[in-house]
CSV table of N, CA and C in Angstrom, one decimal:
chain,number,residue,atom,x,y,z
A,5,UNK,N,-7.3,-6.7,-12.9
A,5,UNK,CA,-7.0,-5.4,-13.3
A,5,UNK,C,-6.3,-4.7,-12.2
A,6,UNK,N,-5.2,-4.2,-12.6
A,6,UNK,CA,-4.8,-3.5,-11.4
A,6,UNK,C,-5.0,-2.4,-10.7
A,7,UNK,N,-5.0,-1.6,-9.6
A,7,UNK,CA,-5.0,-0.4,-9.8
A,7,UNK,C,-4.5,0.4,-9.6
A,8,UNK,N,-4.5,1.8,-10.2
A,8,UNK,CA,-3.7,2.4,-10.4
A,8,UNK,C,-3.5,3.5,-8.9
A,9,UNK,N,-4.3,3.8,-8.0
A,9,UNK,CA,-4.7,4.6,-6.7
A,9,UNK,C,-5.5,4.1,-6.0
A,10,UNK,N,-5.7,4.5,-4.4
A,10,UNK,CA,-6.7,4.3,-3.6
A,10,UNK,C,-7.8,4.3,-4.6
A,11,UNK,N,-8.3,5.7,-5.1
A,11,UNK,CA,-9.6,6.0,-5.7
A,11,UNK,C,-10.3,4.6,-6.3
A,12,UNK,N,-9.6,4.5,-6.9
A,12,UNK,CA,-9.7,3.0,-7.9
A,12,UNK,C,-10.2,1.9,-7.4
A,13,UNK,N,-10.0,1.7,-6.3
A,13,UNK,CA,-10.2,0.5,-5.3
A,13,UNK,C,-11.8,0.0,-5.4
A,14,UNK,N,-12.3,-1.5,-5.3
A,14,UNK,CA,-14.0,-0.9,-5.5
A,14,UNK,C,-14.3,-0.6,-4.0
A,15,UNK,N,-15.5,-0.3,-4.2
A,15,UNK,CA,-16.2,0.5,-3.6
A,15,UNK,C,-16.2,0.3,-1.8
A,16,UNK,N,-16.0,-1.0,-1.7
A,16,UNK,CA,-16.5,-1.8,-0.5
A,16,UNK,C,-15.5,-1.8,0.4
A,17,UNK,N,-13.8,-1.7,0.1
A,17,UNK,CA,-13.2,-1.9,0.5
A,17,UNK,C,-12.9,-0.3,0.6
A,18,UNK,N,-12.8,0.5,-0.3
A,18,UNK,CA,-12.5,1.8,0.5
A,18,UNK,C,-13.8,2.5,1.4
A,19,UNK,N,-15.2,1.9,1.5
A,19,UNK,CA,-16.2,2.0,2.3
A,19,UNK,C,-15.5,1.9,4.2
A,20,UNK,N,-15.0,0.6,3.7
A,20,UNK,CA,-14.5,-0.3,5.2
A,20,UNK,C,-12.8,-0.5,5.9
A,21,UNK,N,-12.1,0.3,5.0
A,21,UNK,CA,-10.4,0.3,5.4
A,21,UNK,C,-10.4,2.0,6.0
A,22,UNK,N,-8.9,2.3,6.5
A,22,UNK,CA,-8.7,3.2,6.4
A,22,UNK,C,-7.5,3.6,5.5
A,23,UNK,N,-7.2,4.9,5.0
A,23,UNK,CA,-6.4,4.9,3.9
A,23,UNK,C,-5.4,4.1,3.7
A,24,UNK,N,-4.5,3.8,5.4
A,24,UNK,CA,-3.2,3.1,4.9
A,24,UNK,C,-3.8,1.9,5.0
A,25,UNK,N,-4.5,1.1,5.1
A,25,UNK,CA,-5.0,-0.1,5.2
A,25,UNK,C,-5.2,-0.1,3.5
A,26,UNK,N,-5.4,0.4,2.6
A,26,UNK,CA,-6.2,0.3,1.3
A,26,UNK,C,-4.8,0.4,0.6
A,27,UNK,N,-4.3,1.5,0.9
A,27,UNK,CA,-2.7,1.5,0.2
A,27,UNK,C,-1.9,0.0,0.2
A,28,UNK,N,-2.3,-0.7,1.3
A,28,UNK,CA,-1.4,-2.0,1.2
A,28,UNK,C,-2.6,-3.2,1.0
A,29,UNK,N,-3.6,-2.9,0.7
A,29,UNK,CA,-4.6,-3.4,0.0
A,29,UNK,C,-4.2,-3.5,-1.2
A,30,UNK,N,-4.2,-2.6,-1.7
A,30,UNK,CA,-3.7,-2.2,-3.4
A,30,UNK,C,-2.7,-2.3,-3.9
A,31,UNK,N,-1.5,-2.5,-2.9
A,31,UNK,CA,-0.3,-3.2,-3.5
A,31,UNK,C,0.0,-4.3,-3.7
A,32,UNK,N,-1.1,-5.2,-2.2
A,32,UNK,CA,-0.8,-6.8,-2.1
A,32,UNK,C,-1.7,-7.2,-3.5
A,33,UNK,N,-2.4,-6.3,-4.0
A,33,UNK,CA,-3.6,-6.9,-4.8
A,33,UNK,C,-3.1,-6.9,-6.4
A,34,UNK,N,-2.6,-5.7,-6.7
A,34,UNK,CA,-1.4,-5.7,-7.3
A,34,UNK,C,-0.1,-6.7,-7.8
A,35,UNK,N,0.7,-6.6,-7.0
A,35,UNK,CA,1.4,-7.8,-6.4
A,35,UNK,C,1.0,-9.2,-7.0
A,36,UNK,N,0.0,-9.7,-6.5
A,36,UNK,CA,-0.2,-11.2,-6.5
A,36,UNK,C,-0.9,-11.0,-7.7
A,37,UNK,N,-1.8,-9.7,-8.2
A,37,UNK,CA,-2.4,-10.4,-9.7
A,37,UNK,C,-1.4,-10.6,-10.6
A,38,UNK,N,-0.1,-9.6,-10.2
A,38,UNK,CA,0.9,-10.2,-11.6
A,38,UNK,C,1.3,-11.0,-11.9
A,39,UNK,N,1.4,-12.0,-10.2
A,39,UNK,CA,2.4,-13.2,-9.6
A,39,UNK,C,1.4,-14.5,-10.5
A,40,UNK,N,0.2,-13.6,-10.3
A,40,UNK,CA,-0.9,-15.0,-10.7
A,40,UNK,C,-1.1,-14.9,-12.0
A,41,UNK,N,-0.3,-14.8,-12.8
A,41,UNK,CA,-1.3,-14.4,-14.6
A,41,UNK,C,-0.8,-16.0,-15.1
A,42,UNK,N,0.2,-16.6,-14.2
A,42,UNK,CA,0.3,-18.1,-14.6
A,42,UNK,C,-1.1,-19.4,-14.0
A,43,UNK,N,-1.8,-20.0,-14.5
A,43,UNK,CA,-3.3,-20.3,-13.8
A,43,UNK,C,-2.5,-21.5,-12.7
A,44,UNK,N,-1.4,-21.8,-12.7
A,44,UNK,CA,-0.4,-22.9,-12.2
A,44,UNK,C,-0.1,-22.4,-10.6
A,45,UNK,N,0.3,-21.1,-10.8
A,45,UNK,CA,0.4,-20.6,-9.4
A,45,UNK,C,-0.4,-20.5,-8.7
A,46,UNK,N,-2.2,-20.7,-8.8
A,46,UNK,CA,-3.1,-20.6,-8.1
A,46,UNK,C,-3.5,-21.8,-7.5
A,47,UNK,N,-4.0,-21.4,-6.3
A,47,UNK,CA,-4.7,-22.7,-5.8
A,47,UNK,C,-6.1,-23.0,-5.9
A,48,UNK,N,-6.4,-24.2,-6.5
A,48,UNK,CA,-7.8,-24.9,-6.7
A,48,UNK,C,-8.3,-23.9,-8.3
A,49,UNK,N,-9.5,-23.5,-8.0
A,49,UNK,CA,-10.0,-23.0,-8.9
A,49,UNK,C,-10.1,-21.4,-9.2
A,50,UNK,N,-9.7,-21.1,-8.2
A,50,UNK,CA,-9.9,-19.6,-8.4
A,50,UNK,C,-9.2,-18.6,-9.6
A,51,UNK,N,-10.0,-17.9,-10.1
A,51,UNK,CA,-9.6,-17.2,-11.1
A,51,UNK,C,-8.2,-15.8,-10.7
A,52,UNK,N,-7.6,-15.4,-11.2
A,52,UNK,CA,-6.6,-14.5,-11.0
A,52,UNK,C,-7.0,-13.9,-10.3
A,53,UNK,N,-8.2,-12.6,-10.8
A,53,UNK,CA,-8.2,-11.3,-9.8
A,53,UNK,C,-8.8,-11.9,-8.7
A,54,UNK,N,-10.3,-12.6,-8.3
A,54,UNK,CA,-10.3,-13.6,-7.0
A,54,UNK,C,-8.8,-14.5,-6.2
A,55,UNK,N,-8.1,-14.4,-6.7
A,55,UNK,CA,-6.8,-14.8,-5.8
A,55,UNK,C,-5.9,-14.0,-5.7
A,56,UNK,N,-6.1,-12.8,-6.1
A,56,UNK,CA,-5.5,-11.4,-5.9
A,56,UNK,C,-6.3,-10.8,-4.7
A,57,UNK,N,-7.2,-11.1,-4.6
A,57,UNK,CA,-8.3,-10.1,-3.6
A,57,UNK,C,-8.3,-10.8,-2.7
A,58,UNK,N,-8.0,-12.4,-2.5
A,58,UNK,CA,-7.9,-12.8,-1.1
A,58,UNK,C,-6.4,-12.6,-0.7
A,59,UNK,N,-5.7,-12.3,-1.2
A,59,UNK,CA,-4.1,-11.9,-1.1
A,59,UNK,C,-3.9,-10.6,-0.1
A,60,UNK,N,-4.5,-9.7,-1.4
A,60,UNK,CA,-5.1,-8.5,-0.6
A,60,UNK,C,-5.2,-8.5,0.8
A,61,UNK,N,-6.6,-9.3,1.1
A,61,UNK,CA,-7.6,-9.1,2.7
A,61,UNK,C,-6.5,-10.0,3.6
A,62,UNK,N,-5.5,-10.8,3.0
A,62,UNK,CA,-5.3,-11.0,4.0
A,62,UNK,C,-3.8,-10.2,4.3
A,63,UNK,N,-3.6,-9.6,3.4
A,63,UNK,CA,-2.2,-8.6,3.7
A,63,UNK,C,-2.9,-7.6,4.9
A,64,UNK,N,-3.8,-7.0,4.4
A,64,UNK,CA,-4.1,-6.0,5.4
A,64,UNK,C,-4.9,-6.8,6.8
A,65,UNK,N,-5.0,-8.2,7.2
A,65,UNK,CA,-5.4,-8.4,7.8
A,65,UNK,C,-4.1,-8.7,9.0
A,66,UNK,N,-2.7,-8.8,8.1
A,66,UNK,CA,-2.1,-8.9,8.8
A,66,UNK,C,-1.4,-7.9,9.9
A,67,UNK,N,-1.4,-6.4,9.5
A,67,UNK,CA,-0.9,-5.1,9.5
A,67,UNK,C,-2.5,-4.5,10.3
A,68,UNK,N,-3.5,-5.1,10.3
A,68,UNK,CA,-4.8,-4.3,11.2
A,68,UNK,C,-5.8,-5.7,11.8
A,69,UNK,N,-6.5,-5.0,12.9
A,69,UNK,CA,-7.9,-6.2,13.0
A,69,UNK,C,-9.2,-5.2,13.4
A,70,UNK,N,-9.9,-6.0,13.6
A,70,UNK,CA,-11.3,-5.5,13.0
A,70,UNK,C,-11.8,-5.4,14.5
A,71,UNK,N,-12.0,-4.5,14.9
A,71,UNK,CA,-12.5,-4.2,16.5
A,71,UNK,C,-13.8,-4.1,15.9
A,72,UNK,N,-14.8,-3.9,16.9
A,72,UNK,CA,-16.1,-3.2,16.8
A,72,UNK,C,-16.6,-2.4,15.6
A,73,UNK,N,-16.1,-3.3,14.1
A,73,UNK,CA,-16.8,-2.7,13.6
A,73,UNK,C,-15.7,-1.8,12.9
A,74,UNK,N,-15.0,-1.8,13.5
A,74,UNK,CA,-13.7,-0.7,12.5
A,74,UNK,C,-12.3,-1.3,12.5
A,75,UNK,N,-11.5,-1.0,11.5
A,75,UNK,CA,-10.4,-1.7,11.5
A,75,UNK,C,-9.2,-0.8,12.2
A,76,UNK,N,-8.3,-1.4,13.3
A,76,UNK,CA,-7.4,-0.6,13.9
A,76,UNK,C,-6.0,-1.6,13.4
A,77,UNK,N,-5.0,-1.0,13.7
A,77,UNK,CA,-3.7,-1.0,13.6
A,77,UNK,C,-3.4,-2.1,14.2
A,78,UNK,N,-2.4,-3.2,14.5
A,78,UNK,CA,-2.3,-3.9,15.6
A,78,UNK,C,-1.3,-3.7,16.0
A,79,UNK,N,-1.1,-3.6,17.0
A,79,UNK,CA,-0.1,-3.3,18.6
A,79,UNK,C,1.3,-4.0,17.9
């Protein structure tokens, strides 16, 4: 399911991002679940929105890292 705003996001991820981190959360997550509604385009077993959500963590893992507990920007 897509979503439509930050707000929307579950719970855990706008607990632990900061806003622009979740905005590109929610696009990459977005994004790849449309890319995935084919089961062909996935790898192994994973169901659509699970291969949307690791798409997701790892977009924003690209664009931030996880210091102490909080996620910063990277240089």
């Amino acid at each position: 399911m897509p979503y439509r705003d930050n707000a929307a996001l579950p719970a855990r991820v706008r607990a632990h991002l900061p806003a622009h981190a979740q905005t590109i959360y929610r696009q990459a997550f977005n994004s790849a679940f449309r890319a995935f509604a084919d089961p062909a385009k996935r790898r192994g077993e994973a169901g659509r929105e699970e291969a949307a959500h690791r798409v997701a963590w790892a977009a924003v893992k690209r664009k931030y890292e996880k210091r102490d507990g909080e996620w910063w920007p990277q240089a």
